[in-house]
Amino acid sequence: MDMPLNTDSTIRDDGNPGWCAKCPARPGSFCAAVPDTHIETLERSRQTLRFNRRQMIAAQNNRATSIFNITSGVVKLSRATADGRTQIVDFRQAGDLVAFPESKRHVANAEALTNVTLCRFSRPRLARLLRAFPLLQAQLLTMSSRALTAAEDHMVLLGCKGARARVATFLLRRWRQSRRSEPGLVESVNLPMTRAELANYLGLTTETASRVMNGFAREKIVTLVSARTVDLLDLKALQVISESGR
Amino acid sequence: MDMPLNTDSTIRDDGNPGWCAKCPARPGSFCAAVPDTHIETLERSRQTLRFNRRQMIAAQNNRATSIFNITSGVVKLSRATADGRTQIVDFRQAGDLVAFPESKRHVANAEALTNVTLCRFSRPRLARLLRAFPLLQAQLLTMSSRALTAAEDHMVLLGCKGARARVATFLLRRWRQSRRSEPGLVESVNLPMTRAELANYLGLTTETASRVMNGFAREKIVTLVSARTVDLLDLKALQVISESGR
DNA sequence: CGTGATATTGAATTGCATCAAGCTAAGTGG
DNA sequence: CCACTTAGCTTGATGCAATTCAATATCACG
């Protein structure tokens, strides 16, 4: 019943000890709930997967036989609609889970937007981990709740903001996220997705997204360094625009 | 720091034993994870709250000192935006939680759209329950994941459907839900929210929502029995419309 | 029966989509 | 290394769906 994913990942099951201990994604992620003292148990339950840009990681409706914790890169989650269109529902990155372990099948497609490394936990191993470390259960709930809150934020964006506010909000969100991970390069924002993907995520067309971005550039609110890099010149202005309606 | 809720609920702390055992909302809800054999423990942790139509149940940003499990009625969850607008993010009903126990503060306003009864669990009591019945933890995760999936569904609706598709989708969703709870009255759907609320939830204006509904009525797809009741005459047509784009 | 809240309907406006070219940059293979 | 190709991005012109503004109709409730 499952559609095979023709693009296979490199499975590097490196028994490399000490990997988790120095994993930069661990704090604030799923595995943070496993105490350092039992880190070897965590490592034994885990498998490293690498995907190249544009490889599929999981397909909607396929059996979810494992859960994936992102350790680097950006993953696009999208859903197919009944009439063949597609809606991007989230971009996930280091520390995020690709899917939550509750549904037997994937509810979305997951695609690598950059080169991506993940930790894979098979269901049986995950179950054993959850039994061994009950805090993990709570951690999963926390992450799920956070994702729900983020989804609601996005519903607000889609439900009551205009094109300029949507793009401004998006740029600011990305900026805040990148600040956390790389505190240098203050005003520079990286966009691993195409304009079409950005637009789709924001409920706009490519053309509108492009026009808004270039509009911001003309107004000296941002500089379009390249298609994938934007410098934010006027955060205050972006903030104001992001809070406006349609 | 918290805004006081001027509209207080009737707290009927009925020690009424056997309440949970015959609670119609229990199957499929939060408390389903407590085994029947320990139902008295569940009852002792619980408090019944009643709210009248239009009473506030919880306010955004206020401390979330407890969690609420809806046992009857419909609750509207909405968020205030920075510029004073509002976006309704969900309508919840019997068996749903009003908020998940992970955040210290409410991320949305909760308002009763009908008379509502809830079970309140204070944080300490909830914590004790979770310790006593680890399955509850898993149940919470399941419910949170389901809510996330529903939120993503709604993002699809907001991101890539036109007004007619949005309304059709909404009517069908409500119909399916009501079928579950009251399997008589096949084609009748109850809308406890105003047109303005319905429209807001769907990312439309009152006028557009009204026009679409009356359009459906003119096309003999539905009958507007009253402002709060709609008969679905042509489910097939609604299905087709709900799957169309803009 | 009146009064305010909620719904409907109509006309005018507009923000975004759509359609249609060009343009740019990243590959690809000779 | 350079021509060729193609995917991705930008820009312009036009159309339309949904909003906005405005007025009336209907409902719910004291």
XYZ file of C-alpha atoms (C1' of nucleotides) in Angstrom:
552
model
C 0.000 0.000 0.000
C 2.893 2.346 0.693
C 4.417 4.342 -2.115
C 8.113 3.471 -2.210
C 10.499 6.366 -1.803
C 12.855 5.998 -4.739
C 15.356 8.361 -3.183
C 17.118 6.441 -0.485
C 19.024 7.989 2.323
C 22.528 7.191 3.323
C 22.247 5.199 6.503
C 25.388 5.821 8.464
C 24.836 3.739 11.510
C 27.934 5.064 13.137
C 28.415 3.475 16.485
C 30.484 6.600 17.029
C 30.337 6.882 20.807
C 29.902 10.272 22.376
C 27.909 11.506 19.426
C 24.803 12.424 21.424
C 26.878 13.994 24.169
C 28.146 16.656 21.825
C 25.058 16.859 19.629
C 24.283 20.565 19.174
C 20.588 19.814 18.617
C 20.093 17.960 21.890
C 19.346 20.845 24.240
C 15.725 21.821 23.700
C 15.007 18.770 21.591
C 13.290 15.454 22.109
C 16.393 13.760 23.526
C 17.021 16.434 26.128
C 14.761 14.409 28.400
C 17.263 11.572 28.563
C 19.677 12.312 31.406
C 23.379 12.586 30.513
C 24.059 9.633 32.759
C 22.163 7.323 30.417
C 23.304 8.789 27.174
C 24.645 5.448 25.922
C 21.138 4.005 26.069
C 20.005 6.892 23.898
C 22.831 6.299 21.455
C 22.059 2.614 21.147
C 18.427 3.389 20.220
C 19.396 5.780 17.505
C 20.427 5.644 13.880
C 21.883 8.483 11.837
C 20.306 9.267 8.474
C 21.533 11.713 5.853
C 19.394 13.177 3.088
C 20.486 15.417 0.272
C 18.663 18.529 -0.811
C 15.329 17.613 -2.472
C 15.241 14.054 -1.237
C 11.969 12.809 0.240
C 12.199 11.818 3.892
C 8.637 10.602 4.377
C 5.516 10.391 2.244
C 1.960 11.283 3.245
C -0.171 8.203 4.062
C 2.806 5.879 4.223
C 3.221 3.855 7.380
C 5.181 5.803 9.978
C 7.554 3.116 11.179
C 9.825 5.460 13.048
C 10.192 9.000 14.260
C 12.863 11.399 13.088
C 14.635 14.014 15.119
C 16.322 16.648 12.972
C 19.933 17.339 13.925
C 20.814 19.677 11.048
C 19.243 21.181 7.948
C 15.716 22.254 7.073
C 12.760 19.994 6.305
C 9.619 21.023 4.456
C 6.322 19.467 5.554
C 3.516 19.609 3.024
C 0.089 18.121 2.485
C -1.593 17.126 -0.727
C -5.211 18.204 -1.107
C -7.932 16.095 -2.688
C -7.736 18.077 -5.938
C -3.987 17.726 -6.380
C -2.804 20.984 -4.929
C -0.303 21.155 -2.127
C -0.013 23.208 1.043
C 3.197 23.575 2.993
C 2.333 23.371 6.679
C 5.706 23.864 8.328
C 9.445 24.190 7.942
C 11.268 22.222 10.609
C 14.902 22.311 11.664
C 17.471 21.108 14.195
C 15.769 20.022 17.393
C 12.348 19.524 15.780
C 10.650 16.215 15.146
C 9.520 15.422 11.616
C 6.414 13.625 12.850
C 4.853 12.808 16.185
C 4.661 9.178 17.140
C 0.923 9.014 17.627
C -0.440 8.345 14.166
C 0.260 5.112 12.343
C 0.652 6.922 9.047
C 2.361 10.121 8.020
C -0.044 13.005 7.666
C 2.338 15.019 5.504
C 5.173 14.752 3.022
C 8.612 15.560 4.381
C 11.285 16.786 1.999
C 14.845 17.944 2.635
C 15.326 21.591 1.635
C 19.020 21.452 2.464
C 21.258 18.543 3.252
C 19.687 17.095 6.359
C 20.846 14.806 9.123
C 18.326 13.065 11.315
C 18.266 10.635 14.167
C 15.881 7.816 13.465
C 14.169 5.949 16.296
C 12.263 2.843 15.289
C 8.907 2.402 17.001
C 9.965 -0.535 19.175
C 13.105 1.272 20.293
C 11.175 4.444 20.940
C 8.681 2.479 23.016
C 11.518 1.017 25.074
C 13.057 4.452 25.559
C 9.725 5.895 26.677
C 9.378 3.108 29.241
C 12.903 3.665 30.498
C 12.630 7.460 30.656
C 9.110 8.613 31.452
C 10.246 12.207 31.097
C 10.492 11.602 27.366
C 6.728 11.190 27.284
C 6.305 14.624 28.830
C 8.877 16.041 26.468
C 6.954 14.738 23.470
C 3.807 16.353 24.803
C 5.626 19.632 25.283
C 6.912 19.566 21.731
C 3.544 18.626 20.326
C 1.877 21.449 22.241
C 4.479 23.884 20.998
C 3.890 22.744 17.425
C 0.157 23.240 17.963
C 0.727 26.765 19.215
C 2.914 27.493 16.202
C 0.222 26.099 13.914
C -2.314 28.415 15.529
C 0.030 31.349 15.019
C 0.143 30.446 11.366
C -3.631 30.198 11.215
C -3.767 33.778 12.477
C -1.388 34.800 9.700
C -3.411 33.028 7.025
C -6.750 34.096 8.431
C -6.302 37.788 8.933
C -3.146 39.216 7.421
C -2.433 40.744 4.022
C 0.418 39.779 1.715
C 2.900 42.324 3.089
C 2.145 41.400 6.695
C 2.551 37.709 5.877
C 5.969 38.134 4.309
C 7.143 40.509 7.045
C 6.004 38.072 9.744
C 7.798 35.248 7.998
C 11.055 37.154 7.678
C 10.976 38.135 11.335
C 10.231 34.576 12.452
C 13.170 33.278 10.437
C 15.367 36.014 11.763
C 14.551 35.149 15.378
C 15.200 31.476 14.744
C 18.539 32.097 13.084
C 19.557 34.441 15.905
C 19.179 31.544 18.289
C 21.285 29.146 16.258
C 23.995 31.515 14.959
C 24.233 34.672 17.027
C 26.624 36.372 14.632
C 25.482 37.827 11.299
C 22.799 39.793 13.027
C 20.547 40.985 10.248
C 21.055 38.289 7.654
C 18.349 35.700 7.024
C 18.741 32.530 5.030
C 15.818 31.183 2.993
C 16.467 27.580 1.986
C 13.116 27.385 0.183
C 12.255 28.677 -3.279
C 9.968 31.665 -3.748
C 7.242 29.299 -4.814
C 7.566 27.363 -1.562
C 7.706 30.493 0.520
C 4.608 31.779 -1.250
C 2.743 28.502 -0.860
C 3.492 28.394 2.870
C 2.122 31.917 3.219
C -0.985 31.233 1.137
C 0.175 33.508 -1.694
C 1.293 33.080 -5.293
C 4.947 33.169 -6.309
C 4.372 36.449 -8.097
C 2.852 38.169 -5.084
C 5.598 36.937 -2.762
C 8.232 38.149 -5.198
C 6.568 41.540 -5.606
C 6.306 42.044 -1.852
C 9.950 41.117 -1.304
C 11.141 43.450 -4.018
C 8.766 46.096 -2.686
C 10.476 45.834 0.710
C 13.831 46.115 -1.049
C 12.725 49.270 -2.900
C 11.535 50.736 0.410
C 14.970 49.978 1.931
C 13.417 47.654 4.511
C 15.497 44.713 3.297
C 18.289 43.972 0.839
C 17.966 40.972 -1.429
C 21.540 39.768 -1.299
C 20.653 36.720 -3.352
C 17.528 34.682 -3.950
C 18.339 32.725 -0.804
C 19.664 35.486 1.421
C 17.930 38.579 2.742
C 19.406 41.272 4.933
C 16.913 42.941 7.235
C 17.674 46.669 7.315
C 14.666 48.000 9.200
C 13.389 45.564 11.812
C 11.100 48.192 13.291
C 9.340 48.695 9.967
C 9.015 44.943 9.468
C 7.553 44.643 12.939
C 4.944 47.302 12.176
C 4.054 45.778 8.807
C 3.858 42.297 10.312
C 1.212 43.492 12.752
C -0.973 45.155 10.145
C -4.014 43.535 8.581
C -4.974 43.365 4.925
C -0.971 40.457 36.076
C -3.958 38.307 35.137
C -7.080 39.906 33.822
C -9.917 38.864 36.123
C -12.807 37.086 34.455
C -15.832 39.008 35.648
C -18.170 36.261 34.530
C -17.886 33.528 37.091
C -18.883 29.963 36.565
C -21.167 27.948 38.740
C -18.944 25.508 40.566
C -21.015 22.469 41.297
C -18.584 20.305 43.108
C -21.017 17.442 43.157
C -19.517 14.535 44.961
C -22.139 12.710 42.942
C -20.569 9.260 42.775
C -20.792 7.297 39.555
C -20.740 10.485 37.515
C -17.664 9.592 35.483
C -18.850 6.019 34.973
C -21.839 7.204 32.992
C -20.177 10.276 31.472
C -21.030 10.257 27.771
C -17.881 12.232 26.941
C -15.481 9.756 28.532
C -14.930 7.339 25.672
C -12.434 8.930 23.316
C -11.611 11.698 25.739
C -8.771 12.483 28.105
C -10.200 10.406 30.947
C -10.631 7.280 28.837
C -7.084 6.395 29.858
C -8.113 5.902 33.472
C -9.267 2.317 33.861
C -12.827 1.744 35.078
C -11.437 0.016 38.119
C -9.967 3.289 39.388
C -12.778 5.555 38.424
C -13.212 6.867 41.975
C -9.677 8.259 41.875
C -10.624 10.093 38.711
C -13.787 11.439 40.302
C -11.945 12.702 43.351
C -9.537 14.693 41.160
C -12.305 16.358 39.257
C -14.579 19.338 39.669
C -17.654 20.148 37.585
C -17.946 23.638 36.124
C -20.910 25.129 34.295
C -20.748 28.132 32.011
C -23.591 29.897 30.291
C -23.599 30.950 26.672
C -21.158 33.832 26.117
C -19.291 33.406 29.372
C -15.507 33.464 29.237
C -13.878 30.221 30.355
C -10.250 31.289 30.060
C -8.392 34.400 28.925
C -5.326 34.574 26.699
C -2.099 35.187 28.678
C -3.703 34.428 32.003
C -2.060 31.770 34.139
C -3.362 28.328 33.245
C -3.923 26.885 36.693
C -5.925 23.916 35.515
C -7.005 22.002 32.487
C -10.594 21.654 31.328
C -12.191 18.670 29.718
C -15.430 19.538 27.920
C -18.327 17.253 28.784
C -21.061 19.125 26.911
C -21.519 22.226 24.793
C -19.293 24.078 22.348
C -16.297 26.263 23.199
C -14.778 28.882 20.926
C -10.989 29.340 21.053
C -9.706 32.633 19.700
C -6.522 34.633 19.643
C -6.034 38.361 19.780
C -3.550 39.803 17.303
C -1.153 42.630 18.064
C -3.337 45.135 16.223
C -6.550 44.277 18.046
C -8.106 41.887 15.601
C -9.139 38.410 16.549
C -8.825 35.013 14.916
C -10.866 32.008 15.957
C -8.577 28.991 15.917
C -10.932 26.184 16.884
C -14.348 25.156 18.078
C -14.104 22.422 20.696
C -16.772 20.161 22.129
C -17.503 17.164 24.349
C -14.388 15.044 24.762
C -11.982 17.829 23.779
C -9.620 19.652 26.100
C -9.812 23.431 26.245
C -6.049 23.750 26.656
C -3.108 21.416 26.899
C -1.260 21.307 30.187
C 2.152 22.233 28.852
C 2.136 25.994 28.779
C 1.977 28.047 31.950
C -0.320 30.574 30.338
C -3.323 30.292 28.082
C -2.466 30.919 24.458
C -6.068 31.660 23.508
C -9.357 32.967 24.810
C -11.990 30.353 25.515
C -15.644 31.350 25.390
C -18.796 29.272 25.793
C -20.922 29.325 22.632
C -23.637 27.272 24.273
C -24.168 26.297 27.854
C -21.083 24.300 28.652
C -20.134 21.794 31.304
C -16.503 20.998 31.944
C -14.433 18.880 34.230
C -11.703 20.917 35.825
C -8.450 19.311 36.940
C -6.130 21.508 38.977
C -2.467 21.230 38.063
C -1.429 19.420 41.263
C -4.268 16.928 40.940
C -3.520 16.418 37.271
C 0.133 15.774 38.135
C -0.917 13.173 40.690
C -3.244 11.517 38.183
C -0.500 11.403 35.573
C 1.806 9.734 38.045
C -0.843 7.207 39.015
C -1.912 6.446 35.434
C 0.981 6.755 32.992
C -1.404 5.976 30.144
C -2.901 9.428 30.680
C 0.381 10.914 29.521
C 0.136 8.984 26.271
C -3.499 9.952 25.922
C -2.617 13.631 26.246
C -0.005 13.223 23.542
C -2.510 11.513 21.290
C -5.009 14.308 21.752
C -2.397 16.973 21.195
C -1.235 15.276 18.006
C -4.805 15.014 16.789
C -5.321 18.708 17.477
C -2.160 19.459 15.541
C -3.382 17.434 12.582
C -6.700 19.268 12.702
C -4.861 22.576 12.816
C -2.895 21.588 9.732
C -6.128 20.651 7.979
C -7.374 24.116 8.727
C -4.170 25.655 7.416
C -4.812 23.857 4.142
C -8.293 25.328 4.060
C -7.050 28.852 4.778
C -4.066 28.562 2.488
C -5.554 27.232 -0.670
C -9.331 27.189 -0.756
C -11.841 29.728 -1.993
C -14.831 31.013 -0.042
C -17.287 28.402 -1.300
C -14.869 25.549 -0.626
C -14.226 26.867 2.877
C -17.883 27.022 3.822
C -18.624 23.642 2.233
C -15.721 22.046 4.095
C -16.914 23.557 7.345
C -20.484 22.341 6.905
C -19.299 18.821 6.118
C -16.950 18.742 9.095
C -19.760 19.800 11.418
C -22.087 17.273 9.852
C -19.645 14.433 10.442
C -19.107 15.499 14.032
C -22.813 15.736 14.763
C -23.392 12.344 13.141
C -21.090 10.857 15.730
C -22.814 12.435 18.695
C -26.462 12.254 17.591
C -26.989 9.653 14.888
C -30.589 10.681 14.225
C -31.494 13.859 12.292
C -29.278 12.796 9.456
C -28.853 15.888 7.355
C -29.328 18.623 9.924
C -26.359 20.631 11.166
C -26.333 22.935 14.152
C -24.207 26.094 14.118
C -23.875 27.481 17.638
C -21.709 30.346 16.381
C -22.828 33.573 14.736
C -22.176 34.238 11.046
C -19.441 36.634 12.077
C -17.722 33.908 14.094
C -18.132 31.351 11.360
C -16.683 33.804 8.855
C -13.789 34.735 11.118
C -12.890 31.092 11.659
C -12.849 30.570 7.889
C -10.819 33.690 7.203
C -13.739 35.454 5.494
C -15.970 38.433 6.183
C -19.488 38.060 7.544
C -20.904 39.247 4.245
C -19.019 36.708 2.172
C -19.952 33.851 4.495
C -23.584 34.926 4.370
C -23.560 35.222 0.588
C -22.015 31.785 0.166
C -24.527 30.175 2.516
C -27.457 31.793 0.766
C -25.886 30.906 -2.548
C -25.863 27.243 -1.504
C -29.511 27.631 -0.457
C -30.443 29.107 -3.854
C -28.655 26.208 -5.565
C -30.672 23.757 -3.418
C -27.505 22.381 -1.831
C -28.684 23.333 1.655
C -31.761 24.743 3.376
C -31.292 27.523 5.901
C -33.828 26.375 8.473
C -32.778 29.157 10.818
C -29.652 31.195 11.372
C -28.386 28.399 13.622
C -29.618 25.369 11.697
C -28.749 24.178 8.220
C -30.100 21.124 6.427
C -27.665 19.584 3.986
C -29.620 18.520 0.904
C -26.802 17.590 -1.460
C -23.826 16.124 0.329
C -22.255 15.053 -2.933
C -22.262 18.614 -4.243
C -20.838 19.914 -0.962
C -18.111 17.306 -1.164
C -17.165 18.398 -4.675
C -17.213 22.084 -3.774
C -15.187 21.456 -0.611
C -12.426 19.920 -2.690
C -12.223 22.761 -5.189
C -9.688 25.568 -5.034
C -10.265 29.277 -5.396
C -44.204 45.897 20.692
C -40.004 48.067 20.409
C -35.012 47.919 20.465
C -30.516 46.268 19.723
C -28.028 42.455 17.773
C -27.522 39.607 13.915
C -28.263 38.596 8.893
C -28.935 39.589 4.323
C -28.475 42.095 0.072
C -26.518 45.543 -3.185
C -22.917 48.477 -5.276
C -18.298 50.043 -5.472
C -13.504 49.125 -4.635
C -9.219 46.669 -4.240
C -5.764 43.330 -3.303
C -4.300 39.458 -5.001
C -4.496 35.913 -8.709
C -3.899 34.970 -13.317
C -1.841 35.265 -17.685
C 2.166 36.380 -20.270
C 6.818 37.665 -21.173
C 11.489 38.476 -20.064
C 15.389 37.858 -17.093
C 19.000 35.505 -14.183
C 21.658 31.977 -12.478
C 22.760 27.215 -11.852
C 23.792 23.229 -14.035
C 25.165 20.076 -17.983
C 27.555 18.258 -21.557
C 30.490 19.037 -25.530
C 35.695 26.770 -20.424
C 31.895 28.145 -22.883
C 27.336 27.541 -25.217
C 23.112 25.545 -24.143
C 19.384 24.391 -21.208
C 16.287 24.868 -17.716
C 14.499 25.977 -13.203
C 13.734 29.835 -10.597
C 12.805 34.733 -10.216
C 11.038 39.224 -11.600
C 7.972 42.486 -13.863
C 3.844 44.133 -16.317
C -1.044 44.069 -17.770
C -5.561 42.438 -16.847
C -9.382 40.167 -14.383
C -11.910 38.659 -10.643
C -13.111 37.111 -6.035
C -13.641 38.834 -1.836
C -13.612 43.047 0.951
C -15.570 47.299 2.075
C -19.138 50.461 2.582
C -23.962 51.176 3.045
C -28.647 50.061 3.653
C -32.342 47.187 4.850
C -34.396 43.028 6.830
C -35.001 39.699 10.421
C -34.524 37.755 14.813
C -34.300 37.490 19.937
C -35.576 39.294 24.059
C -37.106 42.410 27.613
